[in-house]
Structure formats: C-alpha cells, structure tokens
Amino acid sequence: MNPIRMKKLESEIIRQISTAILEGKVKDPRVFLPSFHRIEISEDLKYAKVYFTALCNNNERKKLTQGLVSCAGFLSSFVGKNLRLHTNPKFTFVWDNSYIKSLEVNRLIDDSAPKTLFEELHPNPEEDDGDADAETLLEDSESGIERET
C-alpha cells in the first residue's frame, strides 16, 4: 500500500478510536481516557497494533489494557463502518513504554541544558527571595533591630 495512504489511514484510525471512547460509545468502565500515540498496520490491513498510555498506576494500567482488549472487536467494527474499509483490522493494544522513556529523556535533557547568559546574570528571583529574607531576618535578630511589616 502507498505509504502516504497508510499514514493517513493510521491517523484516521486513531482519531476514530479516540472519538468512540470520548463520545461514550465504549461502555466498559475500565476504559478511561487513554492517549493513543501510534499505530502499526499490516500491509493487508488485517492487523493493527495500537500503542497507548494513560495517567494511571500499574494496577489501573492493567485494568485499562483489559478493558481495551475486551472492546477491541467493537472498536474494529466501529472503525470499519466509519471508514468504509473492506477488511476490519483486528486491534492489539500495547502499552507504549517508548513514549514514557522519551518523556524521561526530554526531562533529563532539559535539566542538563546549560544556562543562558541571562539566567546566569539574573538568577531566579523566587530562589533568591527566600534566601534573602532568611538572611535579613537572621542579621536583624542578631543586631536586635525590629522590623515593621
């Protein structure tokens, strides 16, 4: 299949799955606002592996995965009807660890980024205010000066 058509079909399938969940057409209570990041479709459109994440702990992640697996047939027919596909793809839902790792790598890069000249010359005022107030209060209490607030 044409790679451009495949990319368009992948994005449209993700949009259709998201729409079905957001509109409440998926009645399973275990399925709660997953984020779908990418999809891999076989050349014959019979199989599709959908990668997702969500803001949840491990226990909720297992329930969410079970919920998505249980409604995979419904989502397959829903997508097939709305996109008028000749063959409805069989969905396999996979937790996307690579997306989580990429967020961690981005955070590490942001934390290790060198400071700009402006940041070096003008340190964060919130950090300095706390230190300056503590130093001023310490100096005032040692010298016996009372400050009016």
Coordinates of N, CA and C in Angstrom, one line a residue:
M1 N 0.8 -1.2 0.0 CA 0.0 0.0 0.0 C 0.9 1.2 0.0
N2 N 0.4 2.3 -0.6 CA 1.1 3.5 -0.7 C 1.4 4.0 0.7
P3 N 2.7 4.4 1.0 CA 3.0 4.9 2.4 C 2.2 6.1 2.8
I4 N 1.9 7.0 1.9 CA 1.2 8.2 2.3 C -0.2 7.8 2.7
R5 N -0.9 6.9 1.9 CA -2.2 6.5 2.3 C -2.2 5.7 3.6
M6 N -1.1 5.0 3.8 CA -1.0 4.2 5.1 C -0.9 5.2 6.3
K7 N -0.2 6.2 6.2 CA -0.1 7.2 7.3 C -1.4 7.9 7.5
K8 N -2.1 8.3 6.4 CA -3.4 8.9 6.6 C -4.4 7.9 7.3
L9 N -4.3 6.7 6.9 CA -5.2 5.7 7.5 C -4.9 5.4 8.9
E10 N -3.6 5.4 9.3 CA -3.2 5.3 10.7 C -3.8 6.4 11.5
S11 N -3.6 7.6 11.1 CA -4.1 8.8 11.9 C -5.6 8.8 11.9
E12 N -6.3 8.4 10.9 CA -7.7 8.3 10.9 C -8.3 7.2 11.8
I13 N -7.6 6.1 11.9 CA -8.0 5.0 12.8 C -7.8 5.5 14.3
I14 N -6.7 6.1 14.6 CA -6.5 6.6 15.9 C -7.6 7.7 16.3
R15 N -7.9 8.5 15.3 CA -9.0 9.5 15.6 C -10.3 8.9 15.8
Q16 N -10.6 7.8 15.0 CA -11.9 7.1 15.2 C -12.0 6.4 16.6
I17 N -10.9 5.8 17.0 CA -10.9 5.1 18.3 C -11.1 6.1 19.4
S18 N -10.3 7.2 19.3 CA -10.4 8.2 20.3 C -11.8 8.8 20.4
T19 N -12.4 9.0 19.3 CA -13.8 9.6 19.2 C -14.8 8.6 19.8
A20 N -14.7 7.3 19.6 CA -15.6 6.3 20.1 C -15.5 6.3 21.7
I21 N -14.3 6.5 22.2 CA -14.1 6.5 23.7 C -14.6 7.8 24.3
L22 N -14.3 8.9 23.6 CA -14.7 10.2 24.2 C -16.2 10.4 24.1
E23 N -16.9 9.9 23.1 CA -18.3 10.1 22.9 C -19.1 9.1 23.8
G24 N -18.4 8.2 24.5 CA -19.1 7.2 25.4 C -19.7 6.0 24.7
K25 N -19.2 5.8 23.5 CA -19.7 4.6 22.8 C -19.1 3.3 23.3
V26 N -18.0 3.4 24.0 CA -17.4 2.3 24.7 C -17.9 2.3 26.1
K27 N -18.7 1.3 26.4 CA -19.4 1.3 27.7 C -18.6 0.7 28.9
D28 N -17.4 0.1 28.6 CA -16.6 -0.5 29.6 C -16.1 0.5 30.6
P29 N -16.3 0.4 31.9 CA -15.8 1.4 32.8 C -14.3 1.3 33.0
R30 N -13.7 0.3 32.6 CA -12.2 0.2 32.7 C -11.5 1.1 31.7
V31 N -12.2 1.5 30.7 CA -11.6 2.3 29.6 C -11.8 3.8 30.0
F32 N -10.7 4.4 30.5 CA -10.8 5.8 30.9 C -9.7 6.6 30.2
L33 N -10.0 7.4 29.3 CA -9.1 8.4 28.6 C -7.7 8.0 28.4
P34 N -7.5 7.0 27.6 CA -6.1 6.6 27.1 C -5.7 7.6 26.1
S35 N -4.4 7.8 26.0 CA -3.8 8.6 24.9 C -3.2 7.6 23.9
F36 N -3.6 7.7 22.6 CA -3.1 6.8 21.6 C -2.0 7.5 20.9
H37 N -0.8 6.9 20.8 CA 0.4 7.6 20.3 C 0.7 7.2 18.8
R38 N 0.6 5.9 18.6 CA 1.0 5.5 17.2 C 0.3 4.1 17.0
I39 N 0.3 3.8 15.7 CA -0.3 2.5 15.3 C 0.5 1.9 14.2
E40 N 0.6 0.6 14.2 CA 1.3 -0.1 13.2 C 0.3 -1.1 12.5
I41 N 0.0 -0.8 11.2 CA -1.0 -1.6 10.5 C -0.2 -2.5 9.5
S42 N -0.7 -3.8 9.4 CA -0.1 -4.7 8.5 C -0.5 -4.3 7.0
E43 N 0.3 -4.7 6.1 CA 0.1 -4.3 4.7 C -1.3 -4.7 4.2
D44 N -1.8 -5.8 4.6 CA -3.1 -6.3 4.2 C -4.3 -5.7 5.0
L45 N -4.0 -4.9 5.9 CA -5.0 -4.2 6.8 C -5.8 -5.2 7.7
K46 N -5.2 -6.3 7.9 CA -5.9 -7.3 8.8 C -5.6 -7.1 10.3
Y47 N -4.4 -6.6 10.6 CA -4.0 -6.5 11.9 C -3.5 -5.0 12.2
A48 N -3.8 -4.5 13.4 CA -3.3 -3.2 13.7 C -2.9 -3.3 15.2
K49 N -1.6 -2.8 15.5 CA -1.1 -2.8 16.8 C -1.2 -1.3 17.3
V50 N -2.0 -1.0 18.3 CA -2.2 0.4 18.8 C -1.4 0.6 20.1
Y51 N -0.6 1.6 20.1 CA 0.2 1.9 21.2 C -0.4 3.0 22.0
F52 N -0.6 2.9 23.3 CA -1.3 3.9 24.1 C -0.6 4.1 25.5
T53 N -0.9 5.2 26.1 CA -0.5 5.4 27.5 C -1.7 6.1 28.2
A54 N -1.6 6.3 29.5 CA -2.6 7.0 30.3 C -1.9 7.4 31.6
L55 N -2.5 8.4 32.3 CA -2.1 8.8 33.6 C -2.7 7.9 34.6
C56 N -2.0 6.8 35.0 CA -2.5 5.9 35.9 C -1.4 5.1 36.5
N57 N -1.7 4.3 37.6 CA -0.7 3.5 38.2 C -0.7 2.1 37.5
N58 N 0.2 1.2 38.0 CA 0.3 -0.1 37.3 C -1.0 -0.9 37.4
N59 N -1.7 -0.9 38.6 CA -3.0 -1.6 38.7 C -4.0 -1.1 37.7
E60 N -4.2 0.2 37.6 CA -5.1 0.8 36.7 C -4.7 0.6 35.3
R61 N -3.4 0.5 35.0 CA -2.9 0.3 33.7 C -3.4 -1.1 33.2
K62 N -3.3 -2.1 34.1 CA -3.7 -3.5 33.7 C -5.2 -3.5 33.5
K63 N -6.0 -2.8 34.3 CA -7.4 -2.8 34.1 C -7.8 -2.1 32.7
L64 N -7.1 -1.0 32.5 CA -7.3 -0.3 31.2 C -7.0 -1.1 30.0
T65 N -5.8 -1.9 30.1 CA -5.5 -2.7 29.0 C -6.5 -3.8 28.8
Q66 N -7.0 -4.4 29.9 CA -8.0 -5.5 29.8 C -9.3 -4.9 29.2
G67 N -9.6 -3.7 29.6 CA -10.8 -3.0 29.0 C -10.7 -2.8 27.5
L68 N -9.5 -2.3 27.1 CA -9.3 -2.1 25.7 C -9.3 -3.4 24.9
V69 N -8.7 -4.4 25.5 CA -8.7 -5.7 24.8 C -10.2 -6.3 24.7
S70 N -11.0 -6.1 25.7 CA -12.4 -6.6 25.7 C -13.2 -5.8 24.7
C71 N -12.9 -4.6 24.4 CA -13.8 -3.8 23.5 C -13.1 -3.7 22.1
A72 N -12.0 -4.5 21.8 CA -11.3 -4.4 20.6 C -12.2 -4.8 19.4
G73 N -13.1 -5.8 19.6 CA -14.0 -6.2 18.5 C -15.0 -5.1 18.1
F74 N -15.5 -4.4 19.2 CA -16.4 -3.3 18.9 C -15.7 -2.2 18.2
L75 N -14.5 -1.8 18.7 CA -13.8 -0.8 18.0 C -13.4 -1.1 16.6
S76 N -13.1 -2.3 16.3 CA -12.7 -2.8 15.0 C -13.9 -2.6 14.0
S77 N -15.1 -3.0 14.5 CA -16.3 -2.8 13.6 C -16.7 -1.4 13.5
F78 N -16.5 -0.6 14.6 CA -16.8 0.8 14.5 C -15.9 1.6 13.5
V79 N -14.6 1.3 13.6 CA -13.7 1.9 12.6 C -14.0 1.4 11.2
G80 N -14.3 0.1 11.0 CA -14.6 -0.4 9.7 C -15.8 0.3 9.1
K81 N -16.8 0.5 9.9 CA -18.1 1.1 9.4 C -17.8 2.6 9.0
N82 N -17.2 3.3 9.9 CA -17.0 4.7 9.7 C -16.0 5.0 8.6
L83 N -15.0 4.2 8.4 CA -14.0 4.4 7.3 C -14.4 3.7 6.1
R84 N -15.4 2.8 6.1 CA -15.8 2.0 5.0 C -14.7 1.2 4.4
L85 N -14.0 0.5 5.4 CA -12.9 -0.4 5.0 C -13.5 -1.8 4.5
H86 N -12.8 -2.3 3.6 CA -13.2 -3.7 3.1 C -12.9 -4.7 4.2
T87 N -11.8 -4.6 4.8 CA -11.4 -5.5 5.9 C -11.3 -4.7 7.2
N88 N -11.9 -5.2 8.2 CA -11.8 -4.5 9.5 C -10.5 -5.0 10.2
P89 N -9.6 -4.1 10.6 CA -8.4 -4.6 11.2 C -8.7 -5.2 12.6
K90 N -7.9 -6.2 13.0 CA -8.0 -6.7 14.4 C -7.0 -6.0 15.2
F91 N -7.5 -5.3 16.3 CA -6.7 -4.4 17.1 C -6.0 -5.2 18.2
T92 N -4.8 -4.9 18.4 CA -4.0 -5.3 19.6 C -3.5 -4.1 20.3
F93 N -3.8 -4.0 21.6 CA -3.4 -2.8 22.3 C -2.2 -3.1 23.1
V94 N -1.2 -2.2 23.0 CA 0.1 -2.3 23.7 C 0.4 -1.0 24.4
W95 N 0.8 -1.2 25.7 CA 1.3 0.0 26.5 C 2.6 0.5 25.9
D96 N 2.7 1.8 25.7 CA 3.8 2.4 24.9 C 4.9 2.8 25.9
N97 N 5.8 1.9 26.2 CA 6.9 2.3 27.1 C 7.9 3.2 26.4
S98 N 8.0 3.2 25.1 CA 9.0 4.1 24.4 C 8.6 5.5 24.6
Y99 N 7.3 5.8 24.6 CA 6.8 7.2 24.8 C 7.2 7.7 26.2
I100 N 7.0 6.8 27.2 CA 7.3 7.2 28.6 C 8.8 7.4 28.7
K101 N 9.6 6.6 28.1 CA 11.1 6.8 28.1 C 11.5 8.0 27.4
S102 N 10.8 8.4 26.3 CA 11.2 9.6 25.6 C 10.9 10.8 26.5
L103 N 9.8 10.8 27.2 CA 9.5 11.9 28.2 C 10.6 12.0 29.2
E104 N 11.1 10.9 29.7 CA 12.1 10.9 30.7 C 13.4 11.5 30.1
V105 N 13.8 11.1 28.9 CA 15.0 11.6 28.2 C 14.8 13.1 28.0
N106 N 13.7 13.6 27.6 CA 13.5 15.0 27.4 C 13.6 15.8 28.7
R107 N 13.1 15.2 29.8 CA 13.3 15.9 31.1 C 14.7 16.0 31.5
L108 N 15.5 14.9 31.3 CA 16.9 14.9 31.6 C 17.7 15.9 30.7
I109 N 17.3 16.0 29.5 CA 18.0 17.0 28.6 C 17.7 18.4 29.0
D110 N 16.4 18.6 29.4 CA 16.0 20.0 29.9 C 16.8 20.3 31.2
D111 N 16.9 19.3 32.1 CA 17.6 19.6 33.3 C 19.1 19.8 33.2
S112 N 19.7 19.2 32.2 CA 21.1 19.3 32.0 C 21.5 20.4 31.0
A113 N 20.5 21.1 30.5 CA 20.8 22.1 29.5 C 21.6 23.3 30.2
P114 N 22.6 23.8 29.5 CA 23.4 24.9 30.1 C 22.5 26.1 30.2
K115 N 22.8 26.9 31.2 CA 22.0 28.1 31.5 C 22.4 29.2 30.4
T116 N 21.5 30.0 30.1 CA 21.7 31.1 29.2 C 22.5 32.2 29.9
L117 N 23.0 33.1 29.3 CA 23.7 34.2 29.9 C 22.8 35.0 30.8
F118 N 21.5 35.2 30.3 CA 20.5 35.9 31.1 C 20.2 35.2 32.4
E119 N 20.1 33.9 32.4 CA 19.8 33.1 33.6 C 21.0 33.2 34.5
E120 N 22.2 33.3 34.0 CA 23.4 33.4 34.9 C 23.5 34.7 35.5
L121 N 23.2 35.8 34.8 CA 23.2 37.1 35.3 C 22.1 37.5 36.2
H122 N 20.9 36.9 35.9 CA 19.7 37.2 36.7 C 19.1 35.9 37.2
P123 N 19.6 35.4 38.3 CA 19.1 34.2 38.9 C 17.6 34.3 39.2
N124 N 17.0 33.1 39.3 CA 15.6 33.1 39.6 C 15.2 33.9 40.8
P125 N 14.4 34.9 40.7 CA 14.0 35.7 41.9 C 13.3 35.0 43.0
E126 N 12.6 33.9 42.7 CA 11.9 33.2 43.8 C 12.9 32.5 44.7
E127 N 14.0 31.9 44.1 CA 15.0 31.3 44.9 C 15.8 32.3 45.8
D128 N 16.1 33.5 45.2 CA 16.8 34.5 45.9 C 16.0 35.1 47.0
D129 N 14.7 35.3 46.8 CA 13.9 36.0 47.8 C 13.8 35.2 49.1
G130 N 13.7 33.9 49.0 CA 13.6 33.1 50.1 C 14.9 33.1 50.9
D131 N 16.1 33.1 50.2 CA 17.4 33.1 50.9 C 17.6 34.5 51.5
A132 N 17.3 35.6 50.7 CA 17.5 36.9 51.2 C 16.7 37.2 52.4
D133 N 15.4 36.8 52.4 CA 14.6 37.0 53.6 C 15.1 36.3 54.8
A134 N 15.6 35.1 54.7 CA 16.1 34.4 55.8 C 17.4 35.0 56.3
E135 N 18.3 35.5 55.4 CA 19.5 36.2 55.8 C 19.2 37.5 56.5
T136 N 18.2 38.3 56.0 CA 17.9 39.6 56.6 C 17.3 39.3 58.0
L137 N 16.4 38.4 58.1 CA 15.9 38.1 59.4 C 16.9 37.7 60.4
L138 N 17.9 36.9 60.0 CA 19.0 36.4 60.8 C 19.8 37.6 61.2
E139 N 20.2 38.5 60.3 CA 21.0 39.6 60.6 C 20.3 40.6 61.6
D140 N 19.0 40.8 61.3 CA 18.2 41.7 62.2 C 18.1 41.1 63.6
S141 N 17.9 39.8 63.7 CA 17.7 39.2 65.0 C 19.0 39.3 65.8
E142 N 20.2 39.1 65.1 CA 21.5 39.2 65.8 C 21.8 40.6 66.2
S143 N 21.4 41.6 65.4 CA 21.7 43.0 65.7 C 20.6 43.6 66.7
G144 N 19.5 42.9 66.9 CA 18.5 43.4 67.8 C 17.6 44.4 67.2
I145 N 17.6 44.6 65.9 CA 16.7 45.5 65.2 C 15.4 44.9 64.9
E146 N 14.3 45.6 65.2 CA 13.0 45.1 64.9 C 12.5 45.7 63.7
R147 N 11.9 44.9 62.8 CA 11.4 45.5 61.5 C 9.9 45.6 61.6
E148 N 9.4 46.7 61.0 CA 7.9 46.8 60.9 C 7.5 46.2 59.6
T149 N 6.3 45.4 59.7 CA 5.8 44.8 58.5 C 4.6 45.5 58.0

